[in-house]
């Protein structure tokens, strides 16, 4: 069964443009025409149980609106939506027992008291058995390495510590669906690693379905097999994370280090993006199938000491992606 | 069924405990509260003493007036849930998104957390005030059992009314985003119409007639006047219940309507 199903979901915000000081008074009298903004525009997709899906989009692409619709905080303007077999804005309270969220820039923990107190609140709030709660807590404290600060007031924690505590709180009650919104924002590599490892573990055990929103594409590369790209309220890409590069044909980057100073170029290279330097030959934008033939041709003419093959950089792929909007029809 | 009820009670107790603990972490504030209490009673004592040496404020004698203003201060320390401020902060900072993801309604969270806050304030603000008034300034608080029981029943209903009233203001701030105007209104209502600073019966005749038509006097004046002057207990109680019922309907309606329109700030 699909955990999330969207069918032509649309959310329209109505706003008024106030350009001058006078407009503020006109607005009071209702004289400024309303403008419609399609934050989410006829979006359809479905997510199965246990999937980890990355959601990418520029600021204002509609990511947050989409998440709010899925959690039932917002009511859609039109279209069909089902989460955990229910319509979220009608059954928000029931769904909440099985939904969880981490918003990187906000905290769900009580500021002045220890994280442990907040965890206890979760035990009662989600009507957990004490044994279940205790075993989850012990496990997560170990996995996220919370031992040193779980009893300290949340306001005294560093950002990295706080995020780990937040994640513990988010997964503590065995939610079926978890929204992670920028969970690694502003973290150093050590805290990030702990969090990514934790999520990988969760993924391996298929404990929860996760929808991950982030600007840090390396998170998505590591965690999500499937990626969706949202732009101007529409899903413009939905598929294999690694497949984005393939579809875009950004191509692979090859670098040959040669013994000979003057690098000889085989005729096969005609029309390709080639940079040749002393002892070095770089070829960019090579499609996967052409790699062996190219490598062979270069090695036949030169004494190659070292060969580097790099898949396209995800960030670069995205940039290219936004630049070439024609791709959305592919 | 019983298990569910017990889980529910435990959750509420946990909210209250958090509200209590939240205040407790600021130890110095507690000491300052005690000092403030002393200063407050001192100011009221000398102020009203000076006033009564030159005139008489209608229905209330000096002794009764002092009883009233100090009791009003004690009551105000532990009767406000500040639901409006809490809700306003949630809307402004966007933490409402998190609160709305819980399987417990935000109104319940606010009510029980502030209950914990008020228990804390009852012990660390109201109690020092009372002790200070009785032992340092000789304010007399000697009441019979039934008077006290009657007072606590009325004060309990005042608590509910204030909670609903503040929740209403908070819900309106949902709609208006800005809470400044709403806060001013709350201040005006509290200062003039509720009997928070003066017994309403000492107001001039016309003002009193106007205030009598409004519900706000049941916040402070109703329970305090009963405690000090006695009177028609059942009548006051009935009045409170009716206003609470009306307010409850209004709040429920607004809550439903406004939640549909929610736009959580930012993010």
PDB file of C-alpha atoms in Angstrom, chain A residues 58-175:
ATOM      1  CA  UNK A  58      15.019  26.435  -4.497  1.00  0.00           C
ATOM      2  CA  UNK A  59      13.640  28.768  -1.859  1.00  0.00           C
ATOM      3  CA  UNK A  60       9.980  29.351  -2.525  1.00  0.00           C
ATOM      4  CA  UNK A  61       9.647  26.296  -4.731  1.00  0.00           C
ATOM      5  CA  UNK A  62       6.784  25.002  -2.584  1.00  0.00           C
ATOM      6  CA  UNK A  63       8.573  22.462  -0.401  1.00  0.00           C
ATOM      7  CA  UNK A  64       7.294  23.754   2.920  1.00  0.00           C
ATOM      8  CA  UNK A  65       3.788  24.162   1.602  1.00  0.00           C
ATOM      9  CA  UNK A  66       3.871  20.586   0.368  1.00  0.00           C
ATOM     10  CA  UNK A  67       4.979  19.324   3.769  1.00  0.00           C
ATOM     11  CA  UNK A  68       2.303  21.350   5.522  1.00  0.00           C
ATOM     12  CA  UNK A  69      -0.299  19.884   3.197  1.00  0.00           C
ATOM     13  CA  UNK A  70       0.932  16.363   3.893  1.00  0.00           C
ATOM     14  CA  UNK A  71       0.789  16.928   7.639  1.00  0.00           C
ATOM     15  CA  UNK A  72      -2.674  18.418   7.434  1.00  0.00           C
ATOM     16  CA  UNK A  73      -1.663  21.815   8.785  1.00  0.00           C
ATOM     17  CA  UNK A  74      -2.805  23.391   5.543  1.00  0.00           C
ATOM     18  CA  UNK A  75      -5.966  22.608   3.631  1.00  0.00           C
ATOM     19  CA  UNK A  76      -5.484  22.041  -0.096  1.00  0.00           C
ATOM     20  CA  UNK A  77      -7.314  24.251  -2.563  1.00  0.00           C
ATOM     21  CA  UNK A  78      -8.074  21.337  -4.869  1.00  0.00           C
ATOM     22  CA  UNK A  79      -6.953  17.830  -5.753  1.00  0.00           C
ATOM     23  CA  UNK A  80      -6.745  14.557  -3.890  1.00  0.00           C
ATOM     24  CA  UNK A  81      -4.430  13.697  -1.045  1.00  0.00           C
ATOM     25  CA  UNK A  82      -4.081  10.667   1.166  1.00  0.00           C
ATOM     26  CA  UNK A  83      -1.492  10.102   3.877  1.00  0.00           C
ATOM     27  CA  UNK A  84      -1.425   6.890   5.922  1.00  0.00           C
ATOM     28  CA  UNK A  85      -4.754   6.055   4.333  1.00  0.00           C
ATOM     29  CA  UNK A  86      -6.437   9.210   5.581  1.00  0.00           C
ATOM     30  CA  UNK A  87      -7.113  12.706   4.344  1.00  0.00           C
ATOM     31  CA  UNK A  88      -4.607  14.689   6.391  1.00  0.00           C
ATOM     32  CA  UNK A  89      -6.455  17.918   7.088  1.00  0.00           C
ATOM     33  CA  UNK A  90      -9.574  15.997   8.145  1.00  0.00           C
ATOM     34  CA  UNK A  91      -7.784  13.459  10.342  1.00  0.00           C
ATOM     35  CA  UNK A  92      -4.811  15.496  11.448  1.00  0.00           C
ATOM     36  CA  UNK A  93      -5.005  14.390  15.078  1.00  0.00           C
ATOM     37  CA  UNK A  94      -5.174  10.654  14.299  1.00  0.00           C
ATOM     38  CA  UNK A  95      -2.391  10.898  11.747  1.00  0.00           C
ATOM     39  CA  UNK A  96      -0.224  12.818  14.176  1.00  0.00           C
ATOM     40  CA  UNK A  97       0.244   9.685  16.274  1.00  0.00           C
ATOM     41  CA  UNK A  98       2.249   8.231  13.399  1.00  0.00           C
ATOM     42  CA  UNK A  99       3.869  11.337  11.944  1.00  0.00           C
ATOM     43  CA  UNK A 100       6.936  13.118  13.099  1.00  0.00           C
ATOM     44  CA  UNK A 101       8.984  16.071  11.916  1.00  0.00           C
ATOM     45  CA  UNK A 102      12.297  17.788  12.397  1.00  0.00           C
ATOM     46  CA  UNK A 103      12.606  21.342  11.214  1.00  0.00           C
ATOM     47  CA  UNK A 104      16.275  22.279  11.261  1.00  0.00           C
ATOM     48  CA  UNK A 105      15.700  25.835  12.334  1.00  0.00           C
ATOM     49  CA  UNK A 106      13.039  25.255  14.958  1.00  0.00           C
ATOM     50  CA  UNK A 107      12.928  23.128  18.011  1.00  0.00           C
ATOM     51  CA  UNK A 108      10.158  20.911  19.238  1.00  0.00           C
ATOM     52  CA  UNK A 109      11.832  20.482  22.593  1.00  0.00           C
ATOM     53  CA  UNK A 110      11.043  22.673  25.534  1.00  0.00           C
ATOM     54  CA  UNK A 111      13.729  25.281  25.784  1.00  0.00           C
ATOM     55  CA  UNK A 112      14.202  25.598  29.533  1.00  0.00           C
ATOM     56  CA  UNK A 113      14.115  21.978  30.573  1.00  0.00           C
ATOM     57  CA  UNK A 114      16.216  18.948  29.781  1.00  0.00           C
ATOM     58  CA  UNK A 115      15.705  16.898  26.648  1.00  0.00           C
ATOM     59  CA  UNK A 116      14.988  13.935  28.902  1.00  0.00           C
ATOM     60  CA  UNK A 117      11.873  15.681  30.284  1.00  0.00           C
ATOM     61  CA  UNK A 118      10.680  16.262  26.731  1.00  0.00           C
ATOM     62  CA  UNK A 119      11.277  12.591  25.943  1.00  0.00           C
ATOM     63  CA  UNK A 120       9.132  11.628  28.927  1.00  0.00           C
ATOM     64  CA  UNK A 121       6.403  13.865  27.638  1.00  0.00           C
ATOM     65  CA  UNK A 122       6.553  11.904  24.380  1.00  0.00           C
ATOM     66  CA  UNK A 123       5.976   8.646  26.254  1.00  0.00           C
ATOM     67  CA  UNK A 124       2.652   9.907  27.593  1.00  0.00           C
ATOM     68  CA  UNK A 125       1.678  11.918  24.555  1.00  0.00           C
ATOM     69  CA  UNK A 126       1.919   8.986  22.176  1.00  0.00           C
ATOM     70  CA  UNK A 127       0.567   6.513  24.721  1.00  0.00           C
ATOM     71  CA  UNK A 128       3.652   4.315  24.524  1.00  0.00           C
ATOM     72  CA  UNK A 129       4.307   1.385  26.791  1.00  0.00           C
ATOM     73  CA  UNK A 130       7.069   2.261  29.203  1.00  0.00           C
ATOM     74  CA  UNK A 131       9.179  -0.736  28.152  1.00  0.00           C
ATOM     75  CA  UNK A 132       8.988   0.212  24.488  1.00  0.00           C
ATOM     76  CA  UNK A 133       9.868   3.816  25.293  1.00  0.00           C
ATOM     77  CA  UNK A 134      12.803   2.791  27.439  1.00  0.00           C
ATOM     78  CA  UNK A 135      14.266   0.402  24.899  1.00  0.00           C
ATOM     79  CA  UNK A 136      13.942   2.957  22.083  1.00  0.00           C
ATOM     80  CA  UNK A 137      15.501   5.643  24.225  1.00  0.00           C
ATOM     81  CA  UNK A 138      18.441   3.460  25.247  1.00  0.00           C
ATOM     82  CA  UNK A 139      19.061   2.525  21.651  1.00  0.00           C
ATOM     83  CA  UNK A 140      18.894   6.074  20.326  1.00  0.00           C
ATOM     84  CA  UNK A 141      21.035   7.473  23.114  1.00  0.00           C
ATOM     85  CA  UNK A 142      23.702   5.023  22.033  1.00  0.00           C
ATOM     86  CA  UNK A 143      23.252   5.570  18.299  1.00  0.00           C
ATOM     87  CA  UNK A 144      23.252   9.347  18.518  1.00  0.00           C
ATOM     88  CA  UNK A 145      25.739   9.502  21.371  1.00  0.00           C
ATOM     89  CA  UNK A 146      23.540  11.650  23.608  1.00  0.00           C
ATOM     90  CA  UNK A 147      24.832  10.412  26.930  1.00  0.00           C
ATOM     91  CA  UNK A 148      26.729  13.553  27.902  1.00  0.00           C
ATOM     92  CA  UNK A 149      23.925  16.065  27.559  1.00  0.00           C
ATOM     93  CA  UNK A 150      20.526  14.431  27.668  1.00  0.00           C
ATOM     94  CA  UNK A 151      19.866  15.811  31.159  1.00  0.00           C
ATOM     95  CA  UNK A 152      20.973  19.371  30.408  1.00  0.00           C
ATOM     96  CA  UNK A 153      18.526  22.161  29.603  1.00  0.00           C
ATOM     97  CA  UNK A 154      18.017  22.332  25.853  1.00  0.00           C
ATOM     98  CA  UNK A 155      18.982  26.000  25.712  1.00  0.00           C
ATOM     99  CA  UNK A 156      22.525  25.146  26.834  1.00  0.00           C
ATOM    100  CA  UNK A 157      23.151  22.648  24.017  1.00  0.00           C
ATOM    101  CA  UNK A 158      25.229  23.363  20.940  1.00  0.00           C
ATOM    102  CA  UNK A 159      23.508  23.226  17.579  1.00  0.00           C
ATOM    103  CA  UNK A 160      24.980  19.816  16.811  1.00  0.00           C
ATOM    104  CA  UNK A 161      23.893  18.409  20.160  1.00  0.00           C
ATOM    105  CA  UNK A 162      20.460  19.900  19.801  1.00  0.00           C
ATOM    106  CA  UNK A 163      19.911  18.399  16.369  1.00  0.00           C
ATOM    107  CA  UNK A 164      20.847  14.957  17.655  1.00  0.00           C
ATOM    108  CA  UNK A 165      18.408  15.336  20.518  1.00  0.00           C
ATOM    109  CA  UNK A 166      15.739  16.509  18.076  1.00  0.00           C
ATOM    110  CA  UNK A 167      16.243  13.421  15.947  1.00  0.00           C
ATOM    111  CA  UNK A 168      15.946  11.202  18.980  1.00  0.00           C
ATOM    112  CA  UNK A 169      12.660  12.893  19.862  1.00  0.00           C
ATOM    113  CA  UNK A 170      11.432  12.559  16.287  1.00  0.00           C
ATOM    114  CA  UNK A 171      11.994   8.804  16.077  1.00  0.00           C
ATOM    115  CA  UNK A 172      11.338   7.888  19.702  1.00  0.00           C
ATOM    116  CA  UNK A 173       7.696   6.898  19.288  1.00  0.00           C
ATOM    117  CA  UNK A 174       8.180   4.727  16.177  1.00  0.00           C
ATOM    118  CA  UNK A 175       6.508   7.085  13.732  1.00  0.00           C
TER     119      UNK A 175
END
